């Protein structure tokens, strides 16, 4: 049975990412200006001319451009917000993604015709909150990442006429939908102002120490698992006084206590979200938009994720099942390990094996970009991003479809035969077709079972 396909919403931090997202099948992109969004770094849209070019290009293609304005501003930014945003609103973005009630009020009063989408930062977790935001003029609600599939479905049933959006891929924060203070605490760079330093990803070591009732350390901290006094483990009656401490690698001697509840300790690095295996359920629920995280990532990341989720959405809408090969394609992206997040708390063992098997078989690494084709030599010029060699199987990733090639020969920039493309900063020539210009190139880490579509001469 066919179903309505939800919008596929992709991230963009540059015009190159925007073009890539649309070429590979995104229906819309979202981008923000550094001053008012939560992405300051790797963001070209602070330039008003770049922003205008992006919005115009989206509309030229019949797609949408959503402008992110989701900081929690302090007073100085509130005072200048309307005047700063006036030339931006004049460019006619399709919607504003916002979280702060005060800024939402200012936009509603100043530009009542502007469509507003409520950011995930607003932590919407129930249907009553969805109805509240709808009543104050917010058209679409981006639901909190802390919801299960069943909870998303319940909100859809309770709010049948509301536009709902959810994240399906990308980085997860250890804090509640991104409301984190770690970066501000360590570096005075506030995550809620867009300048997060990802302190949760740093290298930490665990220590133990004996503490008194007020929490003061009674003995020097020791590495976790070591005894806590003169080579002897503490007696049972003293074990309740043990505290676990964290030490960040670049702050030796600074010990931070870990708090733990009955469920365990929830600190530091989260795995990345991958919900492609849940696309069929989300389509069946009737979610309006599926969103990929990653405005600071590369065009290759956008190409891979958009292409994979585009196929998964189209298959689900047409009543087809998940293509397991998509799992391997996403496994090849740089990631911290994947999780379904809160969508599914406990994954059945048979599903875990199913996912892992297909992920490992098609795993690949981004190794280059095809820049040009020399018709006289029958070779394509490739800018190298990561090392690959003669004998490797390469995959060309293109909007028109991907193809595999076994590489039997290679020339360096001077036209001399070589066996290895050393890495970033080099260019090589490969026997690839003229149609490969503009393609991303990946190297299979574990070769897929099928033969390549085309073998290079």
Short mmCIF file of N, CA and C in Angstrom, two decimals, residues 251-427:
data_model
loop_
_atom_site.label_atom_id
_atom_site.label_comp_id
_atom_site.label_asym_id
_atom_site.label_seq_id
_atom_site.Cartn_x
_atom_site.Cartn_y
_atom_site.Cartn_z
N UNK A 251 43.56 18.59 31.55
CA UNK A 251 43.39 19.27 32.84
C UNK A 251 43.83 18.34 33.97
N UNK A 252 45.08 17.92 33.97
CA UNK A 252 45.53 16.97 35.00
C UNK A 252 45.40 17.58 36.39
N UNK A 253 44.94 16.74 37.32
CA UNK A 253 44.79 17.19 38.69
C UNK A 253 43.45 17.84 39.01
N UNK A 254 42.61 18.06 37.97
CA UNK A 254 41.27 18.59 38.20
C UNK A 254 40.29 17.42 38.16
N UNK A 255 39.71 17.09 39.31
CA UNK A 255 38.86 15.91 39.41
C UNK A 255 37.40 16.33 39.57
N UNK A 256 36.54 15.75 38.72
CA UNK A 256 35.12 16.09 38.70
C UNK A 256 34.31 14.88 39.10
N UNK A 257 33.44 15.01 40.10
CA UNK A 257 32.66 13.85 40.55
C UNK A 257 31.62 13.42 39.53
N UNK A 258 31.41 12.11 39.44
CA UNK A 258 30.36 11.53 38.60
C UNK A 258 29.17 11.19 39.49
N UNK A 259 28.01 11.67 39.11
CA UNK A 259 26.80 11.30 39.84
C UNK A 259 26.12 10.14 39.14
N UNK A 260 25.58 9.23 39.91
CA UNK A 260 25.00 8.01 39.36
C UNK A 260 23.65 7.76 40.01
N UNK A 261 22.67 7.31 39.19
CA UNK A 261 21.39 6.92 39.75
C UNK A 261 21.19 5.41 39.57
N UNK A 262 19.97 4.94 39.80
CA UNK A 262 19.74 3.49 39.74
C UNK A 262 19.90 2.91 38.35
N UNK A 263 19.91 3.77 37.33
CA UNK A 263 20.03 3.27 35.96
C UNK A 263 21.47 3.25 35.46
N UNK A 264 22.37 3.91 36.20
CA UNK A 264 23.74 3.96 35.75
C UNK A 264 24.22 5.40 35.65
N UNK A 265 25.36 5.59 34.98
CA UNK A 265 25.96 6.91 34.83
C UNK A 265 25.80 7.38 33.38
N UNK A 266 25.19 8.52 33.17
CA UNK A 266 24.96 9.04 31.83
C UNK A 266 25.84 10.27 31.62
N UNK A 267 27.07 10.06 31.21
CA UNK A 267 27.99 11.17 31.00
C UNK A 267 28.75 10.96 29.70
N UNK A 268 29.17 12.06 29.15
CA UNK A 268 30.10 12.16 28.04
C UNK A 268 29.53 11.66 26.72
N UNK A 269 30.34 10.94 25.95
CA UNK A 269 30.10 10.77 24.52
C UNK A 269 28.91 9.87 24.19
N UNK A 270 28.01 10.39 23.39
CA UNK A 270 26.89 9.58 22.89
C UNK A 270 27.23 8.99 21.53
N UNK A 271 26.65 7.85 21.24
CA UNK A 271 26.70 7.33 19.87
C UNK A 271 25.86 8.23 18.97
N UNK A 272 26.02 8.08 17.68
CA UNK A 272 25.26 8.87 16.71
C UNK A 272 23.93 8.20 16.38
N UNK A 273 22.94 9.02 16.11
CA UNK A 273 21.61 8.51 15.75
C UNK A 273 21.61 7.98 14.32
N UNK A 274 21.04 6.81 14.14
CA UNK A 274 20.74 6.26 12.81
C UNK A 274 19.40 5.56 12.92
N UNK A 275 18.39 6.14 12.27
CA UNK A 275 17.03 5.59 12.38
C UNK A 275 16.51 5.13 11.03
N UNK A 276 17.40 4.81 10.10
CA UNK A 276 16.95 4.41 8.78
C UNK A 276 16.13 3.13 8.84
N UNK A 277 16.41 2.27 9.82
CA UNK A 277 15.64 1.04 9.98
C UNK A 277 14.24 1.29 10.52
N UNK A 278 13.95 2.55 10.93
CA UNK A 278 12.62 2.90 11.44
C UNK A 278 11.84 3.80 10.47
N UNK A 279 12.35 4.00 9.28
CA UNK A 279 11.68 4.89 8.33
C UNK A 279 10.28 4.39 7.98
N UNK A 280 10.13 3.09 7.79
CA UNK A 280 8.80 2.56 7.46
C UNK A 280 7.79 2.90 8.55
N UNK A 281 8.18 2.77 9.80
CA UNK A 281 7.26 3.08 10.91
C UNK A 281 6.94 4.58 10.93
N UNK A 282 7.95 5.41 10.74
CA UNK A 282 7.72 6.85 10.77
C UNK A 282 6.83 7.30 9.61
N UNK A 283 7.00 6.69 8.45
CA UNK A 283 6.12 6.99 7.31
C UNK A 283 4.69 6.55 7.63
N UNK A 284 4.56 5.36 8.21
CA UNK A 284 3.23 4.86 8.56
C UNK A 284 2.55 5.73 9.62
N UNK A 285 3.35 6.26 10.56
CA UNK A 285 2.80 7.15 11.58
C UNK A 285 2.25 8.43 10.95
N UNK A 286 2.91 8.88 9.89
CA UNK A 286 2.48 10.10 9.24
C UNK A 286 3.26 11.33 9.65
N UNK A 287 4.53 11.15 10.04
CA UNK A 287 5.39 12.29 10.34
C UNK A 287 5.61 13.07 9.05
N UNK A 288 5.57 14.40 9.15
CA UNK A 288 5.62 15.25 7.95
C UNK A 288 7.02 15.48 7.41
N UNK A 289 8.02 15.47 8.28
CA UNK A 289 9.38 15.77 7.83
C UNK A 289 10.38 14.94 8.61
N UNK A 290 11.37 14.38 7.91
CA UNK A 290 12.44 13.60 8.51
C UNK A 290 13.74 14.37 8.30
N UNK A 291 14.46 14.59 9.39
CA UNK A 291 15.56 15.56 9.39
C UNK A 291 16.90 14.89 9.67
N UNK A 292 17.91 15.29 8.90
CA UNK A 292 19.28 14.83 9.08
C UNK A 292 20.07 15.93 9.77
N UNK A 293 20.81 15.57 10.82
CA UNK A 293 21.66 16.53 11.52
C UNK A 293 23.01 16.62 10.83
N UNK A 294 23.69 17.78 10.91
CA UNK A 294 25.05 17.82 10.40
C UNK A 294 25.43 19.05 9.61
N UNK A 295 25.10 20.25 10.07
CA UNK A 295 25.43 21.45 9.32
C UNK A 295 26.93 21.73 9.25
N UNK A 296 27.71 21.15 10.16
CA UNK A 296 29.16 21.37 10.12
C UNK A 296 29.89 20.22 9.42
N UNK A 297 29.16 19.29 8.85
CA UNK A 297 29.78 18.15 8.17
C UNK A 297 30.16 18.52 6.73
N UNK A 298 30.58 17.52 5.95
CA UNK A 298 31.08 17.75 4.59
C UNK A 298 29.99 17.48 3.54
N UNK A 299 30.20 17.96 2.31
CA UNK A 299 29.28 17.60 1.23
C UNK A 299 29.17 16.09 1.03
N UNK A 300 30.25 15.35 1.26
CA UNK A 300 30.19 13.89 1.13
C UNK A 300 29.20 13.31 2.13
N UNK A 301 29.25 13.78 3.36
CA UNK A 301 28.30 13.32 4.39
C UNK A 301 26.87 13.59 3.93
N UNK A 302 26.63 14.78 3.40
CA UNK A 302 25.29 15.12 2.93
C UNK A 302 24.87 14.21 1.78
N UNK A 303 25.79 13.96 0.83
CA UNK A 303 25.46 13.10 -0.30
C UNK A 303 25.06 11.70 0.16
N UNK A 304 25.86 11.12 1.05
CA UNK A 304 25.61 9.76 1.52
C UNK A 304 24.30 9.66 2.29
N UNK A 305 24.11 10.57 3.25
CA UNK A 305 22.92 10.47 4.08
C UNK A 305 21.66 10.76 3.28
N UNK A 306 21.69 11.80 2.47
CA UNK A 306 20.48 12.15 1.70
C UNK A 306 20.14 11.05 0.72
N UNK A 307 21.14 10.52 0.02
CA UNK A 307 20.87 9.44 -0.93
C UNK A 307 20.27 8.23 -0.24
N UNK A 308 20.81 7.86 0.91
CA UNK A 308 20.32 6.68 1.63
C UNK A 308 18.90 6.88 2.15
N UNK A 309 18.66 8.02 2.79
CA UNK A 309 17.33 8.25 3.35
C UNK A 309 16.29 8.55 2.27
N UNK A 310 16.72 9.12 1.15
CA UNK A 310 15.80 9.32 0.03
C UNK A 310 15.27 7.97 -0.46
N UNK A 311 16.17 7.00 -0.63
CA UNK A 311 15.74 5.68 -1.07
C UNK A 311 14.85 5.02 -0.03
N UNK A 312 15.24 5.13 1.25
CA UNK A 312 14.45 4.50 2.31
C UNK A 312 13.04 5.09 2.38
N UNK A 313 12.92 6.40 2.23
CA UNK A 313 11.61 7.06 2.27
C UNK A 313 10.77 6.64 1.07
N UNK A 314 11.38 6.66 -0.11
CA UNK A 314 10.64 6.30 -1.32
C UNK A 314 10.19 4.84 -1.27
N UNK A 315 11.06 3.97 -0.77
CA UNK A 315 10.68 2.55 -0.65
C UNK A 315 9.54 2.38 0.34
N UNK A 316 9.63 3.07 1.48
CA UNK A 316 8.57 2.94 2.48
C UNK A 316 7.25 3.48 1.97
N UNK A 317 7.29 4.60 1.26
CA UNK A 317 6.06 5.19 0.71
C UNK A 317 5.42 4.28 -0.33
N UNK A 318 6.25 3.52 -1.04
CA UNK A 318 5.75 2.61 -2.07
C UNK A 318 5.40 1.23 -1.53
N UNK A 319 5.59 1.02 -0.23
CA UNK A 319 5.26 -0.26 0.38
C UNK A 319 6.36 -1.28 0.30
N UNK A 320 7.57 -0.85 -0.06
CA UNK A 320 8.70 -1.77 -0.12
C UNK A 320 9.47 -1.76 1.20
N UNK A 321 10.17 -2.84 1.48
CA UNK A 321 10.93 -2.96 2.71
C UNK A 321 12.26 -2.23 2.64
N UNK A 322 12.96 -2.19 3.75
CA UNK A 322 14.27 -1.55 3.82
C UNK A 322 15.30 -2.33 3.02
N UNK A 323 16.07 -1.63 2.20
CA UNK A 323 17.20 -2.23 1.48
C UNK A 323 18.37 -2.31 2.46
N UNK A 324 18.80 -3.51 2.85
CA UNK A 324 19.87 -3.63 3.85
C UNK A 324 21.18 -2.98 3.43
N UNK A 325 21.40 -2.81 2.11
CA UNK A 325 22.65 -2.19 1.65
C UNK A 325 22.79 -0.76 2.16
N UNK A 326 21.68 -0.11 2.47
CA UNK A 326 21.75 1.27 2.95
C UNK A 326 22.45 1.36 4.30
N UNK A 327 22.35 0.30 5.09
CA UNK A 327 23.03 0.30 6.38
C UNK A 327 24.54 0.35 6.21
N UNK A 328 25.04 -0.40 5.26
CA UNK A 328 26.47 -0.39 4.99
C UNK A 328 26.95 0.96 4.48
N UNK A 329 26.13 1.60 3.64
CA UNK A 329 26.51 2.91 3.12
C UNK A 329 26.66 3.92 4.24
N UNK A 330 25.76 3.88 5.20
CA UNK A 330 25.85 4.82 6.32
C UNK A 330 26.96 4.44 7.29
N UNK A 331 27.26 3.14 7.38
CA UNK A 331 28.34 2.70 8.26
C UNK A 331 29.67 3.27 7.80
N UNK A 332 29.81 3.52 6.49
CA UNK A 332 31.06 4.04 5.96
C UNK A 332 31.34 5.48 6.32
N UNK A 333 30.34 6.22 6.78
CA UNK A 333 30.57 7.58 7.22
C UNK A 333 31.29 7.59 8.57
N UNK A 334 32.07 8.63 8.82
CA UNK A 334 32.68 8.77 10.14
C UNK A 334 31.57 8.85 11.18
N UNK A 335 31.64 7.99 12.18
CA UNK A 335 30.60 7.98 13.22
C UNK A 335 31.19 7.45 14.52
N UNK A 336 30.46 7.68 15.59
CA UNK A 336 30.90 7.24 16.91
C UNK A 336 30.22 5.95 17.32
N UNK A 337 29.80 5.18 16.34
CA UNK A 337 28.92 4.06 16.60
C UNK A 337 27.49 4.55 16.48
N UNK A 338 26.59 3.68 16.06
CA UNK A 338 25.21 4.10 15.82
C UNK A 338 24.27 3.57 16.89
N UNK A 339 23.21 4.33 17.09
CA UNK A 339 22.16 3.95 18.02
C UNK A 339 20.83 4.41 17.46
N UNK A 340 19.75 3.75 17.89
CA UNK A 340 18.41 4.21 17.55
C UNK A 340 17.93 5.29 18.50
N UNK A 341 18.80 5.72 19.40
CA UNK A 341 18.42 6.73 20.36
C UNK A 341 17.29 6.24 21.24
N UNK A 342 16.26 7.06 21.39
CA UNK A 342 15.13 6.70 22.23
C UNK A 342 13.98 6.08 21.43
N UNK A 343 14.15 6.00 20.11
CA UNK A 343 13.07 5.43 19.30
C UNK A 343 12.73 4.01 19.74
N UNK A 344 13.77 3.24 20.00
CA UNK A 344 13.58 1.85 20.40
C UNK A 344 14.57 1.55 21.51
N UNK A 345 14.08 1.34 22.72
CA UNK A 345 14.97 1.21 23.87
C UNK A 345 15.78 -0.08 23.85
N UNK A 346 15.17 -1.18 23.43
CA UNK A 346 15.85 -2.48 23.46
C UNK A 346 15.69 -3.13 22.09
N UNK A 347 16.82 -3.27 21.39
CA UNK A 347 16.81 -3.86 20.06
C UNK A 347 16.91 -5.37 20.16
N UNK A 348 15.98 -6.14 19.57
CA UNK A 348 16.06 -7.60 19.61
C UNK A 348 17.39 -8.11 19.07
N UNK A 349 17.86 -9.21 19.63
CA UNK A 349 19.15 -9.74 19.25
C UNK A 349 19.21 -10.06 17.76
N UNK A 350 18.12 -10.62 17.21
CA UNK A 350 18.14 -10.96 15.79
C UNK A 350 18.25 -9.73 14.93
N UNK A 351 17.67 -8.62 15.37
CA UNK A 351 17.78 -7.37 14.62
C UNK A 351 19.19 -6.82 14.72
N UNK A 352 19.80 -6.91 15.89
CA UNK A 352 21.17 -6.44 16.03
C UNK A 352 22.10 -7.18 15.07
N UNK A 353 21.96 -8.49 14.99
CA UNK A 353 22.79 -9.26 14.07
C UNK A 353 22.53 -8.88 12.63
N UNK A 354 21.26 -8.67 12.31
CA UNK A 354 20.86 -8.29 10.95
C UNK A 354 21.52 -6.97 10.56
N UNK A 355 21.45 -6.00 11.47
CA UNK A 355 22.01 -4.70 11.17
C UNK A 355 23.52 -4.77 11.05
N UNK A 356 24.17 -5.45 11.99
CA UNK A 356 25.63 -5.50 12.00
C UNK A 356 26.18 -6.21 10.77
N UNK A 357 25.54 -7.33 10.39
CA UNK A 357 26.03 -8.07 9.24
C UNK A 357 26.05 -7.25 7.98
N UNK A 358 24.98 -6.55 7.69
CA UNK A 358 24.92 -5.75 6.48
C UNK A 358 25.77 -4.50 6.59
N UNK A 359 25.91 -3.95 7.79
CA UNK A 359 26.74 -2.77 7.96
C UNK A 359 28.19 -3.09 7.65
N UNK A 360 28.68 -4.22 8.13
CA UNK A 360 30.07 -4.57 7.93
C UNK A 360 30.38 -4.92 6.49
N UNK A 361 29.44 -5.53 5.78
CA UNK A 361 29.73 -6.03 4.44
C UNK A 361 29.90 -4.92 3.42
N UNK A 362 29.26 -3.78 3.63
CA UNK A 362 29.33 -2.72 2.63
C UNK A 362 30.02 -1.47 3.11
N UNK A 363 30.83 -1.61 4.18
CA UNK A 363 31.43 -0.41 4.77
C UNK A 363 32.48 0.19 3.84
N UNK A 364 32.52 1.51 3.75
CA UNK A 364 33.44 2.19 2.84
C UNK A 364 33.97 3.46 3.48
N UNK A 365 35.01 4.02 2.86
CA UNK A 365 35.64 5.24 3.36
C UNK A 365 35.74 6.25 2.23
N UNK A 366 35.41 7.48 2.51
CA UNK A 366 35.52 8.57 1.55
C UNK A 366 36.99 8.79 1.21
N UNK A 367 37.35 8.74 -0.10
CA UNK A 367 38.75 8.87 -0.48
C UNK A 367 39.02 9.94 -1.53
N UNK A 368 38.00 10.53 -2.15
CA UNK A 368 38.31 11.54 -3.16
C UNK A 368 37.12 12.12 -3.88
N UNK A 369 37.43 13.11 -4.73
CA UNK A 369 36.43 13.78 -5.56
C UNK A 369 36.93 13.77 -7.00
N UNK A 370 36.05 13.47 -7.94
CA UNK A 370 36.41 13.49 -9.37
C UNK A 370 36.28 14.92 -9.87
N UNK A 371 37.40 15.48 -10.35
CA UNK A 371 37.43 16.90 -10.73
C UNK A 371 37.24 17.12 -12.22
N UNK A 372 37.83 16.27 -13.05
CA UNK A 372 37.84 16.53 -14.50
C UNK A 372 38.09 15.23 -15.26
N UNK A 373 37.91 15.28 -16.58
CA UNK A 373 38.14 14.11 -17.43
C UNK A 373 38.99 14.53 -18.62
N UNK A 374 40.05 13.77 -18.89
CA UNK A 374 40.93 14.00 -20.04
C UNK A 374 40.54 13.01 -21.13
N UNK A 375 39.82 13.47 -22.14
CA UNK A 375 39.32 12.59 -23.19
C UNK A 375 40.45 11.94 -23.98
N UNK A 376 41.55 12.67 -24.19
CA UNK A 376 42.66 12.13 -24.97
C UNK A 376 43.30 10.94 -24.27
N UNK A 377 43.38 10.97 -22.96
CA UNK A 377 44.00 9.89 -22.20
C UNK A 377 42.97 8.89 -21.67
N UNK A 378 41.71 9.28 -21.67
CA UNK A 378 40.68 8.41 -21.12
C UNK A 378 40.79 8.24 -19.63
N UNK A 379 41.26 9.31 -18.94
CA UNK A 379 41.46 9.25 -17.50
C UNK A 379 40.73 10.39 -16.80
N UNK A 380 40.31 10.14 -15.59
CA UNK A 380 39.64 11.15 -14.77
C UNK A 380 40.58 11.62 -13.67
N UNK A 381 40.56 12.92 -13.42
CA UNK A 381 41.39 13.50 -12.37
C UNK A 381 40.65 13.43 -11.03
N UNK A 382 41.32 12.90 -10.01
CA UNK A 382 40.71 12.73 -8.69
C UNK A 382 41.53 13.46 -7.65
N UNK A 383 40.87 14.33 -6.90
CA UNK A 383 41.52 14.96 -5.74
C UNK A 383 41.41 13.98 -4.58
N UNK A 384 42.56 13.62 -4.03
CA UNK A 384 42.61 12.57 -3.01
C UNK A 384 42.26 13.16 -1.64
N UNK A 385 41.41 12.47 -0.91
CA UNK A 385 41.05 12.85 0.45
C UNK A 385 41.62 11.89 1.48
N UNK A 386 41.67 10.59 1.14
CA UNK A 386 42.26 9.57 2.00
C UNK A 386 42.98 8.56 1.12
N UNK A 387 43.89 7.81 1.70
CA UNK A 387 44.73 6.89 0.96
C UNK A 387 43.93 5.76 0.31
N UNK A 388 44.27 5.44 -0.94
CA UNK A 388 43.77 4.22 -1.59
C UNK A 388 44.83 3.73 -2.56
N UNK A 389 44.66 2.52 -3.07
CA UNK A 389 45.71 1.88 -3.86
C UNK A 389 45.16 1.16 -5.08
N UNK A 390 46.04 0.87 -6.03
CA UNK A 390 45.70 -0.02 -7.14
C UNK A 390 45.27 -1.36 -6.56
N UNK A 391 44.21 -1.92 -7.08
CA UNK A 391 43.65 -3.16 -6.56
C UNK A 391 42.44 -2.94 -5.67
N UNK A 392 42.24 -1.71 -5.19
CA UNK A 392 41.07 -1.41 -4.37
C UNK A 392 39.82 -1.35 -5.25
N UNK A 393 38.69 -1.64 -4.63
CA UNK A 393 37.41 -1.42 -5.30
C UNK A 393 36.86 -0.09 -4.82
N UNK A 394 36.56 0.78 -5.77
CA UNK A 394 36.04 2.11 -5.46
C UNK A 394 34.57 2.20 -5.85
N UNK A 395 33.87 3.05 -5.12
CA UNK A 395 32.47 3.32 -5.42
C UNK A 395 32.34 4.80 -5.79
N UNK A 396 31.71 5.07 -6.92
CA UNK A 396 31.39 6.45 -7.31
C UNK A 396 29.98 6.76 -6.82
N UNK A 397 29.86 7.83 -6.06
CA UNK A 397 28.57 8.23 -5.51
C UNK A 397 28.07 9.44 -6.29
N UNK A 398 26.97 9.27 -7.02
CA UNK A 398 26.42 10.32 -7.87
C UNK A 398 24.90 10.35 -7.75
N UNK A 399 24.30 11.52 -8.01
CA UNK A 399 22.83 11.59 -7.95
C UNK A 399 22.12 10.63 -8.87
N UNK A 400 22.73 10.35 -10.04
CA UNK A 400 22.09 9.47 -11.01
C UNK A 400 22.19 8.00 -10.63
N UNK A 401 23.00 7.69 -9.62
CA UNK A 401 23.18 6.30 -9.20
C UNK A 401 24.65 5.99 -8.98
N UNK A 402 24.92 5.07 -8.10
CA UNK A 402 26.29 4.71 -7.76
C UNK A 402 26.79 3.55 -8.62
N UNK A 403 28.12 3.47 -8.77
CA UNK A 403 28.72 2.39 -9.54
C UNK A 403 30.05 2.01 -8.90
N UNK A 404 30.42 0.74 -9.01
CA UNK A 404 31.67 0.23 -8.45
C UNK A 404 32.71 0.03 -9.55
N UNK A 405 33.97 0.27 -9.21
CA UNK A 405 35.06 0.09 -10.16
C UNK A 405 36.26 -0.54 -9.46
N UNK A 406 36.83 -1.58 -10.06
CA UNK A 406 38.09 -2.13 -9.60
C UNK A 406 39.22 -1.36 -10.27
N UNK A 407 40.14 -0.82 -9.50
CA UNK A 407 41.21 0.02 -10.04
C UNK A 407 42.46 -0.83 -10.31
N UNK A 408 42.81 -0.93 -11.58
CA UNK A 408 43.97 -1.73 -11.96
C UNK A 408 45.19 -0.89 -12.30
N UNK A 409 45.01 0.43 -12.48
CA UNK A 409 46.15 1.30 -12.74
C UNK A 409 45.83 2.72 -12.29
N UNK A 410 46.93 3.50 -12.10
CA UNK A 410 46.78 4.85 -11.57
C UNK A 410 47.99 5.67 -12.00
N UNK A 411 47.79 6.95 -12.27
CA UNK A 411 48.88 7.87 -12.58
C UNK A 411 48.85 9.03 -11.60
N UNK A 412 50.05 9.56 -11.29
CA UNK A 412 50.11 10.72 -10.41
C UNK A 412 49.84 11.99 -11.20
N UNK A 413 49.98 13.16 -10.56
CA UNK A 413 49.66 14.42 -11.22
C UNK A 413 50.53 14.68 -12.44
N UNK A 414 51.73 14.11 -12.46
CA UNK A 414 52.65 14.30 -13.59
C UNK A 414 52.46 13.24 -14.67
N UNK A 415 51.51 12.32 -14.49
CA UNK A 415 51.26 11.30 -15.49
C UNK A 415 52.11 10.06 -15.36
N UNK A 416 52.82 9.91 -14.23
CA UNK A 416 53.67 8.74 -14.03
C UNK A 416 52.89 7.64 -13.33
N UNK A 417 53.11 6.38 -13.70
CA UNK A 417 52.40 5.27 -13.05
C UNK A 417 52.75 5.19 -11.56
N UNK A 418 51.74 5.03 -10.73
CA UNK A 418 51.93 4.85 -9.28
C UNK A 418 50.95 3.80 -8.81
N UNK A 419 51.23 3.25 -7.64
CA UNK A 419 50.35 2.23 -7.07
C UNK A 419 49.50 2.74 -5.91
N UNK A 420 49.90 3.90 -5.34
CA UNK A 420 49.21 4.39 -4.15
C UNK A 420 48.90 5.87 -4.29
N UNK A 421 47.67 6.25 -3.95
CA UNK A 421 47.31 7.66 -3.77
C UNK A 421 47.52 7.97 -2.30
N UNK A 422 48.56 8.76 -1.95
CA UNK A 422 49.02 8.83 -0.56
C UNK A 422 48.02 9.42 0.44
N UNK A 423 47.21 10.37 0.01
CA UNK A 423 46.29 10.99 0.95
C UNK A 423 45.97 12.41 0.57
N UNK A 424 45.40 13.13 1.50
CA UNK A 424 44.92 14.49 1.24
C UNK A 424 46.05 15.39 0.72
N UNK A 425 45.74 16.22 -0.28
CA UNK A 425 46.72 17.12 -0.85
C UNK A 425 47.27 16.64 -2.18
N UNK A 426 46.97 15.42 -2.58
CA UNK A 426 47.46 14.86 -3.84
C UNK A 426 46.32 14.78 -4.86
N UNK A 427 46.70 14.70 -6.14
CA UNK A 427 45.75 14.38 -7.20
C UNK A 427 46.30 13.21 -7.99
#
